[in-house]
Short mmCIF file of C-alpha atoms in Angstrom, two decimals:
data_model
loop_
_atom_site.label_atom_id
_atom_site.label_comp_id
_atom_site.label_asym_id
_atom_site.label_seq_id
_atom_site.Cartn_x
_atom_site.Cartn_y
_atom_site.Cartn_z
CA MET A 1 -103.22 12.33 -14.62
CA LEU A 2 -101.98 12.42 -18.20
CA ARG A 3 -104.57 11.36 -20.80
CA LEU A 4 -103.77 9.94 -24.16
CA PRO A 5 -105.12 11.75 -27.19
CA ALA A 6 -107.85 9.74 -29.03
CA PHE A 7 -106.71 7.21 -31.61
CA ARG A 8 -107.89 4.00 -33.32
CA TYR A 9 -105.95 0.91 -32.54
CA HIS A 10 -105.06 -1.54 -35.35
CA ARG A 11 -103.75 -5.04 -34.77
CA PRO A 12 -102.30 -6.53 -37.96
CA GLU A 13 -100.81 -10.04 -37.95
CA THR A 14 -98.29 -9.73 -40.76
CA VAL A 15 -95.61 -7.24 -41.81
CA ASP A 16 -97.47 -6.61 -45.10
CA GLU A 17 -100.68 -5.75 -43.31
CA ALA A 18 -98.87 -3.44 -40.92
CA VAL A 19 -97.09 -1.65 -43.74
CA ALA A 20 -100.35 -1.34 -45.69
CA LEU A 21 -102.05 0.27 -42.72
CA LEU A 22 -99.20 2.76 -42.22
CA ALA A 23 -99.29 3.55 -45.94
CA ARG A 24 -103.09 3.97 -45.98
CA TYR A 25 -103.20 6.42 -43.06
CA GLY A 26 -99.99 8.19 -43.92
CA GLU A 27 -98.93 10.97 -41.55
CA GLY A 28 -101.86 10.10 -39.28
CA ALA A 29 -100.50 6.68 -38.35
CA MET A 30 -97.59 5.43 -36.27
CA PRO A 31 -96.30 1.99 -35.43
CA ILE A 32 -96.24 0.84 -31.80
CA ALA A 33 -94.56 -2.13 -30.15
CA GLY A 34 -93.61 -1.84 -26.42
CA GLY A 35 -94.99 1.69 -26.37
CA THR A 36 -92.58 2.75 -23.66
CA ASP A 37 -91.30 5.70 -25.66
CA LEU A 38 -94.41 6.48 -27.71
CA MET A 39 -97.00 6.41 -24.94
CA PRO A 40 -95.37 8.99 -22.68
CA ASN A 41 -94.64 11.14 -25.77
CA MET A 42 -98.26 10.98 -26.77
CA LYS A 43 -99.34 11.89 -23.25
CA HIS A 44 -97.06 14.94 -23.66
CA ARG A 45 -98.76 15.66 -27.03
CA LEU A 46 -95.50 15.33 -28.85
CA PHE A 47 -97.28 12.92 -31.22
CA THR A 48 -101.03 12.75 -31.80
CA PRO A 49 -101.55 10.03 -34.45
CA ALA A 50 -105.16 9.23 -35.22
CA HIS A 51 -104.16 5.62 -35.87
CA LEU A 52 -101.78 3.34 -33.95
CA VAL A 53 -100.65 0.23 -35.73
CA SER A 54 -99.62 -2.37 -33.17
CA LEU A 55 -96.84 -4.70 -34.27
CA ASN A 56 -97.19 -7.06 -31.32
CA GLY A 57 -99.28 -9.57 -33.24
CA VAL A 58 -96.75 -9.94 -36.02
CA ASP A 59 -95.13 -13.28 -35.09
CA ALA A 60 -92.65 -13.09 -37.94
CA MET A 61 -90.87 -10.26 -36.06
CA LYS A 62 -90.09 -12.45 -33.02
CA GLY A 63 -87.29 -14.84 -32.20
CA ILE A 64 -83.51 -14.83 -31.61
CA ARG A 65 -81.37 -17.34 -33.50
CA VAL A 66 -77.95 -17.91 -34.93
CA GLU A 67 -78.15 -18.53 -38.68
CA GLY A 68 -76.06 -18.76 -41.80
CA GLY A 69 -72.67 -20.35 -42.37
CA ASP A 70 -73.08 -24.00 -43.24
CA ARG A 71 -75.53 -24.91 -40.49
CA THR A 72 -78.22 -23.40 -38.28
CA SER A 73 -77.93 -23.49 -34.58
CA ARG A 74 -80.26 -22.23 -31.84
CA ASN A 75 -77.76 -22.28 -29.05
CA GLY A 76 -74.86 -20.09 -28.32
CA SER A 77 -72.18 -22.62 -28.91
CA PRO A 78 -68.73 -21.17 -29.43
CA ALA A 79 -67.97 -23.07 -32.61
CA GLU A 80 -70.15 -21.09 -35.00
CA PRO A 81 -69.11 -21.32 -38.70
CA ALA A 82 -67.72 -18.30 -40.56
CA GLY A 83 -70.37 -16.17 -42.17
CA ALA A 84 -72.90 -16.88 -39.43
CA PHE A 85 -74.98 -14.11 -37.92
CA LEU A 86 -77.20 -13.53 -34.98
CA GLU A 87 -80.70 -12.69 -36.12
CA ILE A 88 -82.94 -10.81 -33.70
CA GLY A 89 -86.59 -10.15 -34.43
CA ALA A 90 -87.40 -6.49 -33.77
CA LEU A 91 -90.18 -7.36 -31.30
CA GLU A 92 -87.81 -9.16 -28.91
CA THR A 93 -87.89 -7.39 -25.55
CA LEU A 94 -84.85 -5.77 -24.05
CA ALA A 95 -85.17 -8.08 -21.02
CA ASP A 96 -85.10 -11.19 -23.25
CA LEU A 97 -82.15 -9.82 -25.24
CA ALA A 98 -80.13 -9.04 -22.08
CA ALA A 99 -80.69 -12.62 -20.78
CA HIS A 100 -80.27 -14.56 -24.04
CA PRO A 101 -77.18 -16.82 -24.07
CA ALA A 102 -76.41 -16.38 -27.76
CA VAL A 103 -76.61 -12.56 -27.53
CA ARG A 104 -74.46 -12.53 -24.43
CA PHE A 105 -71.92 -14.77 -26.07
CA HIS A 106 -71.71 -13.30 -29.54
CA ALA A 107 -72.56 -9.64 -28.87
CA PRO A 108 -71.87 -8.89 -25.18
CA ALA A 109 -72.09 -5.11 -25.63
CA VAL A 110 -75.60 -5.51 -27.10
CA ALA A 111 -76.74 -7.67 -24.18
CA GLN A 112 -75.16 -5.25 -21.68
CA ALA A 113 -76.78 -2.23 -23.34
CA ALA A 114 -80.21 -3.88 -23.46
CA GLY A 115 -79.85 -4.80 -19.78
CA LEU A 116 -79.10 -1.18 -18.86
CA VAL A 117 -82.07 0.43 -20.57
CA ALA A 118 -84.46 2.11 -18.07
CA GLY A 119 -85.83 -0.14 -15.34
CA PRO A 120 -87.05 -3.75 -15.20
CA GLN A 121 -90.72 -3.14 -16.16
CA LEU A 122 -89.68 -1.01 -19.12
CA ARG A 123 -87.24 -3.71 -20.27
CA ASN A 124 -90.07 -6.28 -20.05
CA MET A 125 -92.12 -4.09 -22.37
CA GLY A 126 -89.66 -2.24 -24.63
CA THR A 127 -88.31 -3.94 -27.75
CA ILE A 128 -84.99 -3.84 -29.59
CA GLY A 129 -86.79 -2.33 -32.64
CA GLY A 130 -88.29 0.40 -30.52
CA ASN A 131 -84.95 1.10 -28.84
CA VAL A 132 -83.23 1.53 -32.22
CA CYS A 133 -86.03 3.84 -33.38
CA LEU A 134 -86.26 5.75 -30.06
CA ASP A 135 -87.17 9.44 -30.47
CA THR A 136 -84.44 11.90 -29.51
CA ARG A 137 -84.69 13.64 -26.14
CA CYS A 138 -84.11 17.19 -24.89
CA THR A 139 -84.78 19.21 -21.72
CA TYR A 140 -87.11 21.51 -23.69
CA TYR A 141 -88.93 18.73 -25.58
CA ASN A 142 -89.78 15.88 -23.20
CA GLN A 143 -92.26 17.95 -21.17
CA THR A 144 -96.06 18.30 -20.93
CA LYS A 145 -97.84 20.47 -23.43
CA PHE A 146 -98.55 22.95 -20.55
CA TRP A 147 -94.80 23.22 -19.79
CA ARG A 148 -93.80 23.64 -23.43
CA HIS A 149 -96.54 26.20 -24.03
CA ALA A 150 -95.33 28.28 -21.10
CA LEU A 151 -91.86 28.37 -22.68
CA GLY A 152 -93.16 29.18 -26.14
CA TYR A 153 -92.44 25.69 -27.61
CA CYS A 154 -89.24 24.72 -29.45
CA LEU A 155 -87.78 23.87 -32.83
CA LYS A 156 -88.51 20.16 -32.54
CA LYS A 157 -92.16 20.55 -31.78
CA ASP A 158 -94.68 23.40 -32.39
CA GLY A 159 -92.12 26.21 -32.18
CA ASP A 160 -89.34 27.88 -34.15
CA VAL A 161 -86.64 28.51 -31.58
CA CYS A 162 -83.98 26.23 -30.07
CA HIS A 163 -83.58 26.87 -26.35
CA VAL A 164 -80.30 24.95 -26.27
CA THR A 165 -78.28 26.81 -28.91
CA ARG A 166 -80.50 29.98 -28.86
CA VAL A 167 -79.45 30.90 -32.43
CA GLY A 168 -79.35 27.53 -34.18
CA ARG A 169 -81.83 26.43 -36.84
CA LYS A 170 -80.95 22.83 -36.34
CA CYS A 171 -82.44 20.61 -33.61
CA VAL A 172 -79.76 19.22 -31.28
CA ALA A 173 -81.97 16.87 -29.21
CA ALA A 174 -79.89 13.92 -28.02
CA HIS A 175 -79.98 10.38 -29.35
CA SER A 176 -80.80 8.59 -26.07
CA ALA A 177 -81.07 4.89 -26.89
CA ASP A 178 -78.57 2.40 -25.48
CA THR A 179 -78.45 -0.44 -27.98
CA PRO A 180 -77.51 1.43 -31.21
CA ALA A 181 -73.95 2.27 -30.09
CA ALA A 182 -73.42 -1.45 -29.39
CA LEU A 183 -75.09 -2.51 -32.64
CA ILE A 184 -72.88 -0.10 -34.65
CA ALA A 185 -69.77 -1.40 -32.90
CA HIS A 186 -70.85 -4.90 -33.94
CA ASP A 187 -71.48 -3.94 -37.62
CA ALA A 188 -75.16 -4.82 -37.27
CA VAL A 189 -77.50 -4.60 -40.23
CA LEU A 190 -81.12 -3.44 -39.90
CA THR A 191 -83.93 -4.66 -42.13
CA LEU A 192 -86.70 -2.19 -42.91
CA ALA A 193 -89.95 -3.28 -44.59
CA GLY A 194 -91.95 -0.74 -46.56
CA PRO A 195 -94.63 -0.57 -49.24
CA SER A 196 -92.05 -1.33 -51.99
CA GLY A 197 -90.45 -4.25 -50.16
CA ALA A 198 -87.63 -4.75 -47.68
CA ARG A 199 -84.24 -3.07 -47.60
CA ASP A 200 -81.13 -3.60 -45.49
CA LEU A 201 -79.25 -0.72 -43.95
CA ALA A 202 -76.07 -0.79 -41.85
CA ALA A 203 -76.81 0.38 -38.29
CA ALA A 204 -73.94 2.86 -38.78
CA ASP A 205 -75.83 4.48 -41.65
CA PHE A 206 -79.28 4.46 -40.03
CA PHE A 207 -78.92 7.68 -38.02
CA ILE A 208 -78.63 11.26 -39.24
CA THR A 209 -77.73 14.47 -37.41
CA ASP A 210 -81.20 15.95 -37.34
CA GLY A 211 -82.62 15.98 -33.82
CA ILE A 212 -86.17 16.29 -35.11
CA ARG A 213 -86.15 13.07 -37.03
CA ASN A 214 -82.82 11.33 -36.55
CA THR A 215 -83.27 8.05 -38.53
CA ARG A 216 -83.60 7.06 -42.14
CA ARG A 217 -86.77 5.09 -41.45
CA ALA A 218 -89.65 6.46 -43.54
CA GLY A 219 -93.00 6.96 -41.86
CA ASP A 220 -94.51 3.88 -43.56
CA GLU A 221 -91.49 1.65 -42.91
CA ILE A 222 -91.11 -0.86 -40.09
CA LEU A 223 -87.87 -2.10 -38.62
CA THR A 224 -88.40 -5.90 -38.69
CA ARG A 225 -85.12 -7.43 -37.67
CA VAL A 226 -81.51 -6.83 -36.59
CA ARG A 227 -78.64 -9.01 -37.83
CA ILE A 228 -75.30 -9.10 -36.11
CA PRO A 229 -72.38 -10.82 -37.76
CA VAL A 230 -70.82 -13.59 -35.70
CA VAL A 231 -67.07 -12.99 -35.88
CA PRO A 232 -64.62 -15.34 -34.10
CA GLY A 233 -62.30 -13.40 -31.82
CA ARG A 234 -64.59 -10.38 -31.51
CA ARG A 235 -65.11 -9.06 -28.04
CA SER A 236 -67.19 -6.08 -26.96
CA ALA A 237 -68.33 -4.05 -23.97
CA TYR A 238 -70.80 -1.27 -23.20
CA ARG A 239 -70.73 1.44 -20.52
CA LYS A 240 -73.46 3.92 -19.60
CA LEU A 241 -73.36 7.13 -17.56
CA ARG A 242 -76.64 8.14 -16.00
CA GLN A 243 -77.95 9.94 -12.92
CA ARG A 244 -79.71 7.02 -11.24
CA SER A 245 -78.47 3.57 -12.23
CA SER A 246 -81.95 2.20 -11.54
CA ILE A 247 -83.84 3.84 -14.36
CA ASP A 248 -82.47 6.81 -16.29
CA PHE A 249 -81.66 7.52 -19.94
CA PRO A 250 -77.96 7.76 -20.80
CA LEU A 251 -76.01 10.98 -20.29
CA LEU A 252 -73.25 9.25 -22.18
CA SER A 253 -73.22 5.79 -23.74
CA LEU A 254 -70.15 4.11 -25.05
CA ALA A 255 -69.62 0.81 -26.84
CA VAL A 256 -66.32 -0.76 -27.84
CA ALA A 257 -65.67 -3.83 -29.97
CA ALA A 258 -62.41 -5.33 -31.06
CA ASP A 259 -61.33 -8.27 -33.20
CA PHE A 260 -58.46 -10.08 -31.64
CA ALA A 261 -55.93 -12.12 -33.64
CA GLU A 262 -54.78 -15.59 -32.53
CA ASP A 263 -51.80 -14.03 -30.68
CA ALA A 264 -54.28 -11.93 -28.61
CA SER A 265 -53.25 -8.70 -30.36
CA VAL A 266 -55.86 -6.32 -31.68
CA ALA A 267 -56.60 -6.71 -35.40
CA THR A 268 -59.20 -3.93 -35.48
CA ILE A 269 -61.04 -1.90 -32.88
CA ARG A 270 -64.09 0.39 -32.86
CA GLY A 271 -65.50 2.83 -30.35
CA VAL A 272 -68.96 4.35 -30.63
CA VAL A 273 -70.29 7.10 -28.35
CA SER A 274 -73.84 8.36 -28.05
CA ALA A 275 -76.25 10.48 -26.04
CA LEU A 276 -74.02 13.44 -26.83
CA GLY A 277 -75.66 14.54 -30.05
CA ALA A 278 -78.51 13.65 -32.40
CA ARG A 279 -76.84 10.43 -33.55
CA PRO A 280 -74.30 7.88 -32.35
CA ARG A 281 -70.78 8.64 -33.41
CA LEU A 282 -68.12 6.27 -34.56
CA LEU A 283 -64.84 7.42 -33.04
CA SER A 284 -62.02 7.88 -35.54
CA GLY A 285 -58.37 7.05 -35.34
CA TRP A 286 -58.62 4.14 -32.93
CA ASP A 287 -57.05 1.50 -35.22
CA ALA A 288 -53.94 3.72 -35.67
CA ILE A 289 -53.45 3.68 -31.93
CA ALA A 290 -54.40 0.15 -30.98
CA ALA A 291 -53.88 -2.22 -33.95
CA GLY A 292 -51.21 -4.75 -33.21
CA THR A 293 -51.14 -4.02 -29.48
CA ARG A 294 -52.65 -6.00 -26.61
CA LEU A 295 -54.45 -3.01 -25.17
CA GLU A 296 -51.73 -2.25 -22.67
CA PRO A 297 -52.46 0.55 -20.21
CA ASP A 298 -50.76 3.27 -22.26
CA VAL A 299 -52.71 2.15 -25.35
CA VAL A 300 -56.01 2.31 -23.40
CA GLU A 301 -54.97 5.79 -22.22
CA GLY A 302 -54.29 6.88 -25.80
CA LEU A 303 -57.69 5.62 -26.97
CA ALA A 304 -59.50 7.26 -24.09
CA GLU A 305 -57.83 10.64 -24.75
CA ARG A 306 -58.57 10.34 -28.44
CA ALA A 307 -62.25 9.72 -27.56
CA ARG A 308 -62.40 12.79 -25.30
CA ARG A 309 -61.02 15.07 -28.01
CA GLN A 310 -63.76 14.05 -30.43
CA CYS A 311 -66.74 14.53 -28.04
CA ARG A 312 -68.34 17.91 -27.37
CA PRO A 313 -71.69 17.39 -25.64
CA LEU A 314 -74.28 20.23 -25.64
CA ASP A 315 -76.52 21.42 -22.83
CA ASN A 316 -79.45 19.49 -24.27
CA ILE A 317 -79.80 17.31 -21.21
CA ILE A 318 -80.17 18.84 -17.79
CA VAL A 319 -76.73 17.70 -16.64
CA ASP A 320 -73.47 19.71 -16.96
CA ALA A 321 -72.05 19.20 -20.44
CA GLU A 322 -68.43 19.63 -19.31
CA TRP A 323 -68.89 16.87 -16.74
CA ARG A 324 -70.32 14.57 -19.41
CA ARG A 325 -67.33 15.33 -21.59
CA ALA A 326 -64.89 14.68 -18.71
CA MET A 327 -66.51 11.27 -18.22
CA VAL A 328 -65.88 10.18 -21.84
CA PRO A 329 -62.27 8.99 -21.18
CA VAL A 330 -63.30 7.44 -17.82
CA TYR A 331 -65.99 5.35 -19.45
CA ALA A 332 -63.78 4.55 -22.47
CA ARG A 333 -61.07 3.30 -20.06
CA ARG A 334 -63.55 1.08 -18.19
CA ALA A 335 -64.95 -0.48 -21.36
CA LEU A 336 -61.51 -1.03 -22.84
CA ARG A 337 -60.21 -2.67 -19.65
CA GLU A 338 -63.07 -5.15 -19.91
CA LEU A 339 -62.00 -5.92 -23.49
CA ALA A 340 -58.38 -6.28 -22.38
CA GLY A 341 -59.62 -8.88 -19.96
CA ASP A 342 -59.05 -7.15 -16.59
CA ARG A 343 -62.34 -5.88 -15.34
CA MET B 1 -116.70 3.09 -26.70
CA GLU B 2 -115.56 -0.40 -27.56
CA ILE B 3 -115.86 -3.60 -25.57
CA VAL B 4 -112.60 -4.97 -24.24
CA ARG B 5 -112.38 -8.47 -22.78
CA LEU B 6 -109.74 -9.09 -20.14
CA ARG B 7 -108.72 -11.92 -17.92
CA VAL B 8 -107.94 -10.20 -14.59
CA ASN B 9 -106.97 -12.18 -11.50
CA GLY B 10 -108.49 -15.32 -13.00
CA ASP B 11 -111.83 -13.73 -13.84
CA GLU B 12 -113.15 -13.06 -17.35
CA ARG B 13 -114.11 -9.40 -17.32
CA SER B 14 -115.37 -7.10 -20.04
CA CYS B 15 -116.30 -3.43 -20.14
CA GLY B 16 -116.75 -0.56 -22.51
CA VAL B 17 -113.77 1.74 -22.93
CA PRO B 18 -112.63 4.52 -25.29
CA ALA B 19 -110.18 3.11 -27.82
CA HIS B 20 -107.34 5.19 -26.35
CA TYR B 21 -107.71 3.91 -22.74
CA THR B 22 -104.65 2.45 -21.03
CA LEU B 23 -104.77 -0.83 -19.12
CA LEU B 24 -104.50 1.21 -15.85
CA GLU B 25 -107.49 3.42 -16.77
CA THR B 26 -109.50 0.30 -17.63
CA LEU B 27 -108.66 -1.44 -14.36
CA ARG B 28 -109.41 1.67 -12.30
CA TYR B 29 -112.30 3.33 -14.03
CA GLY B 30 -113.81 0.43 -15.99
CA LEU B 31 -113.44 -2.49 -13.58
CA GLY B 32 -113.20 -0.69 -10.24
CA LEU B 33 -109.83 -2.27 -9.41
CA THR B 34 -108.28 0.83 -7.81
CA GLY B 35 -105.39 -1.02 -6.14
CA SER B 36 -103.06 -0.18 -9.01
CA LYS B 37 -102.08 3.43 -8.61
CA GLN B 38 -101.86 6.30 -11.06
CA GLY B 39 -98.62 8.04 -10.04
CA CYS B 40 -96.54 9.82 -12.64
CA ASP B 41 -98.79 8.31 -15.30
CA LYS B 42 -95.91 8.26 -17.82
CA GLY B 43 -93.85 5.24 -17.05
CA ASP B 44 -91.32 6.64 -14.55
CA CYS B 45 -92.50 5.68 -11.07
CA GLY B 46 -93.76 2.09 -11.06
CA ALA B 47 -96.89 2.73 -8.99
CA CYS B 48 -99.06 1.24 -11.76
CA THR B 49 -97.07 -2.01 -12.03
CA VAL B 50 -99.18 -5.12 -12.70
CA ILE B 51 -98.19 -8.64 -13.78
CA VAL B 52 -99.06 -9.62 -17.38
CA ASP B 53 -98.23 -13.19 -18.42
CA GLY B 54 -95.87 -13.45 -15.45
CA ARG B 55 -93.90 -10.25 -16.09
CA ALA B 56 -94.08 -6.98 -14.27
CA ILE B 57 -95.16 -4.20 -16.64
CA LEU B 58 -96.39 -0.60 -16.38
CA SER B 59 -100.17 -0.47 -16.92
CA CYS B 60 -100.22 3.35 -17.30
CA ILE B 61 -98.39 3.15 -20.68
CA THR B 62 -99.95 -0.08 -21.92
CA PRO B 63 -102.77 0.32 -24.44
CA VAL B 64 -105.60 -1.73 -23.05
CA TRP B 65 -105.89 -3.78 -26.27
CA GLU B 66 -102.41 -5.22 -25.65
CA ALA B 67 -103.76 -6.98 -22.59
CA GLU B 68 -106.52 -8.83 -24.39
CA GLY B 69 -105.96 -12.57 -24.42
CA ARG B 70 -103.24 -12.33 -21.76
CA GLU B 71 -103.24 -13.12 -18.04
CA VAL B 72 -103.43 -9.89 -16.00
CA ARG B 73 -102.69 -10.05 -12.27
CA THR B 74 -103.11 -6.96 -10.07
CA VAL B 75 -102.51 -6.39 -6.34
CA GLU B 76 -106.15 -7.44 -5.77
CA GLY B 77 -105.31 -10.91 -7.08
CA LEU B 78 -102.23 -11.67 -4.93
CA ALA B 79 -104.12 -13.01 -1.89
CA SER B 80 -105.97 -16.34 -2.08
CA GLY B 81 -109.33 -15.63 -0.51
CA MET B 82 -108.72 -14.38 3.02
CA GLU B 83 -105.15 -15.74 2.94
CA THR B 84 -102.66 -12.94 2.18
CA HIS B 85 -99.67 -13.63 -0.07
CA PRO B 86 -96.48 -14.18 1.96
CA VAL B 87 -95.05 -10.99 0.43
CA GLN B 88 -98.04 -8.99 1.66
CA ASP B 89 -97.74 -10.61 5.09
CA GLU B 90 -94.00 -9.79 5.33
CA PHE B 91 -94.58 -6.21 4.19
CA ASP B 92 -96.87 -5.92 7.24
CA LEU B 93 -94.46 -7.62 9.66
CA ASN B 94 -91.42 -5.67 8.47
CA GLY B 95 -93.03 -2.26 8.33
CA ALA B 96 -92.26 -2.07 4.62
CA ALA B 97 -95.15 0.24 3.80
CA GLN B 98 -95.53 3.80 5.01
CA CYS B 99 -97.78 6.06 2.96
CA GLY B 100 -98.60 2.98 0.85
CA PHE B 101 -98.93 4.59 -2.51
CA CYS B 102 -96.03 2.62 -4.10
CA THR B 103 -96.94 -0.59 -2.25
CA PRO B 104 -99.29 -2.25 -4.79
CA GLY B 105 -96.73 -1.80 -7.57
CA ILE B 106 -93.88 -3.03 -5.38
CA LEU B 107 -95.91 -6.06 -4.30
CA CYS B 108 -96.52 -6.92 -7.99
CA SER B 109 -92.84 -6.48 -8.90
CA SER B 110 -91.85 -8.66 -5.90
CA VAL B 111 -94.36 -11.45 -6.69
CA ALA B 112 -93.26 -11.46 -10.36
CA LEU B 113 -89.69 -11.85 -9.16
CA LEU B 114 -90.36 -14.67 -6.73
CA ASP B 115 -92.49 -16.57 -9.29
CA ARG B 116 -89.46 -16.63 -11.61
CA ASN B 117 -86.70 -16.83 -9.04
CA PRO B 118 -87.84 -18.22 -5.66
CA THR B 119 -84.41 -17.70 -4.01
CA PRO B 120 -83.23 -14.25 -5.07
CA THR B 121 -80.14 -12.63 -3.61
CA ARG B 122 -80.48 -9.16 -2.03
CA GLU B 123 -78.85 -7.78 -5.17
CA GLU B 124 -81.43 -9.51 -7.39
CA ILE B 125 -84.25 -8.11 -5.22
CA ARG B 126 -82.77 -4.61 -5.56
CA ALA B 127 -82.53 -5.04 -9.34
CA ALA B 128 -86.10 -6.35 -9.63
CA LEU B 129 -87.48 -3.42 -7.70
CA ALA B 130 -85.27 -0.74 -9.41
CA GLY B 131 -88.29 0.49 -11.42
CA ASN B 132 -90.44 1.17 -8.36
CA LEU B 133 -89.94 4.48 -6.62
CA CYS B 134 -90.66 4.82 -2.86
CA ARG B 135 -90.18 8.22 -1.27
CA CYS B 136 -90.92 7.12 2.31
CA THR B 137 -89.06 4.00 3.33
CA GLY B 138 -85.55 4.16 1.98
CA TYR B 139 -86.17 0.67 0.56
CA GLU B 140 -84.29 -1.35 3.17
CA LYS B 141 -87.41 -2.63 4.89
CA ILE B 142 -88.93 -3.50 1.59
CA TYR B 143 -85.88 -5.60 0.67
CA ASP B 144 -86.05 -7.18 4.14
CA ALA B 145 -89.72 -8.07 3.54
CA VAL B 146 -89.06 -9.67 0.13
CA GLU B 147 -86.13 -11.63 1.55
CA ALA B 148 -88.32 -12.88 4.42
CA ALA B 149 -91.10 -13.83 1.99
CA ALA B 150 -88.63 -15.74 -0.20
CA ALA B 151 -87.37 -17.60 2.83
CA ARG B 152 -90.94 -18.50 3.77
CA LEU B 153 -91.89 -19.61 0.29
CA SER B 154 -88.89 -21.87 -0.02
CA THR B 155 -89.52 -23.77 3.24
#
């Protein structure tokens, strides 16, 4: 039996009320939506906020729609105007996202990633906002207080030593969410609401390489929505390596997105890997290899090898780091073959 | 202590709980509904699965306040009076329960599936039950039981 620490539960109905509550209670307050990450972490005493601010009553943070361009459409019709974007309320569940026709059509990698998070109950509960803001994970961190005490705690929580690097002063806990790699590959923009108003941040700029706190979200800010540009000719795919395909966090996650020209050649291509370090990583040098090609087998091979050379996972997850590295080109190949059209 | 009001298996129920109680703790220790099990108690195993507004969720990591104003269905609410739900019946006939600890959660996941999709494929059944761990059966008899229940419900 794992008891929660005591807290007061607040249920605001607007973003302003929620932000005001977070600002009023400062460090002692945390936002909660699906709770699938926060509740276990609180049971492990990784967080012990005196106040929880539930976002689930904030209706303005719900809904999935295609907007912008010269008209608004609620369906996933292929003929969206230029400048349109897919707007996803941060409270939308991962299950709804995975099944939504417009998400599957315009951002397949995002729908695939959402559908591969954890197991079905957790996808019914967990939200896209929560997945983007997911805490980092590490063998020496996601444990009960009893376990962590026996080891002498760690850099990320209650201690001053990193058991992964032994000597390092920097936390290397792994970014373990699925959707961010796909969102970055799709040039998504995140909206954060705080006491001084709302600000937009590219998903690619949201994460930092600090395993202790790996996002730019301030404690009194709330992620309210995700916007994904709708780009004609853009295709994407997501692949996830994990121990049990039924439920686990990623050991490696990989998203690819490419814009294809009318002649079916690649105009531009992006690959994003995650679960290897504290933040998702945009792979470099892919355009130089693949632009102008039709992702022929030797091009796919070149991209996969380029990805492997850039990835050096650490022993922060209890699975062999060399094997995870060896799987980078395998998963890159699989995702790229889907883009090329032969699954 | 605060008073929480829940609609559980069609009944309006209320009880006093500490503000940090989960839905599972409230069901088990506040309302005496001990069918939902406390397994890993941190969202991994699925033993605490209940149905809220038609969807299978994990009650061990749901703050009880999130269940207020919603329709909660537990294993105790699957049968109608003395008439067992076809899924329960088929679990019995197919030998789909051994130690039984995971069974209430799996029954809830199965009923939530069949309410949304009355004719699931074997693959859809496997996917819907992916979040429920069973260490006894090897799952095959469970899938058989859900398939048989689906066949019965659709005739």
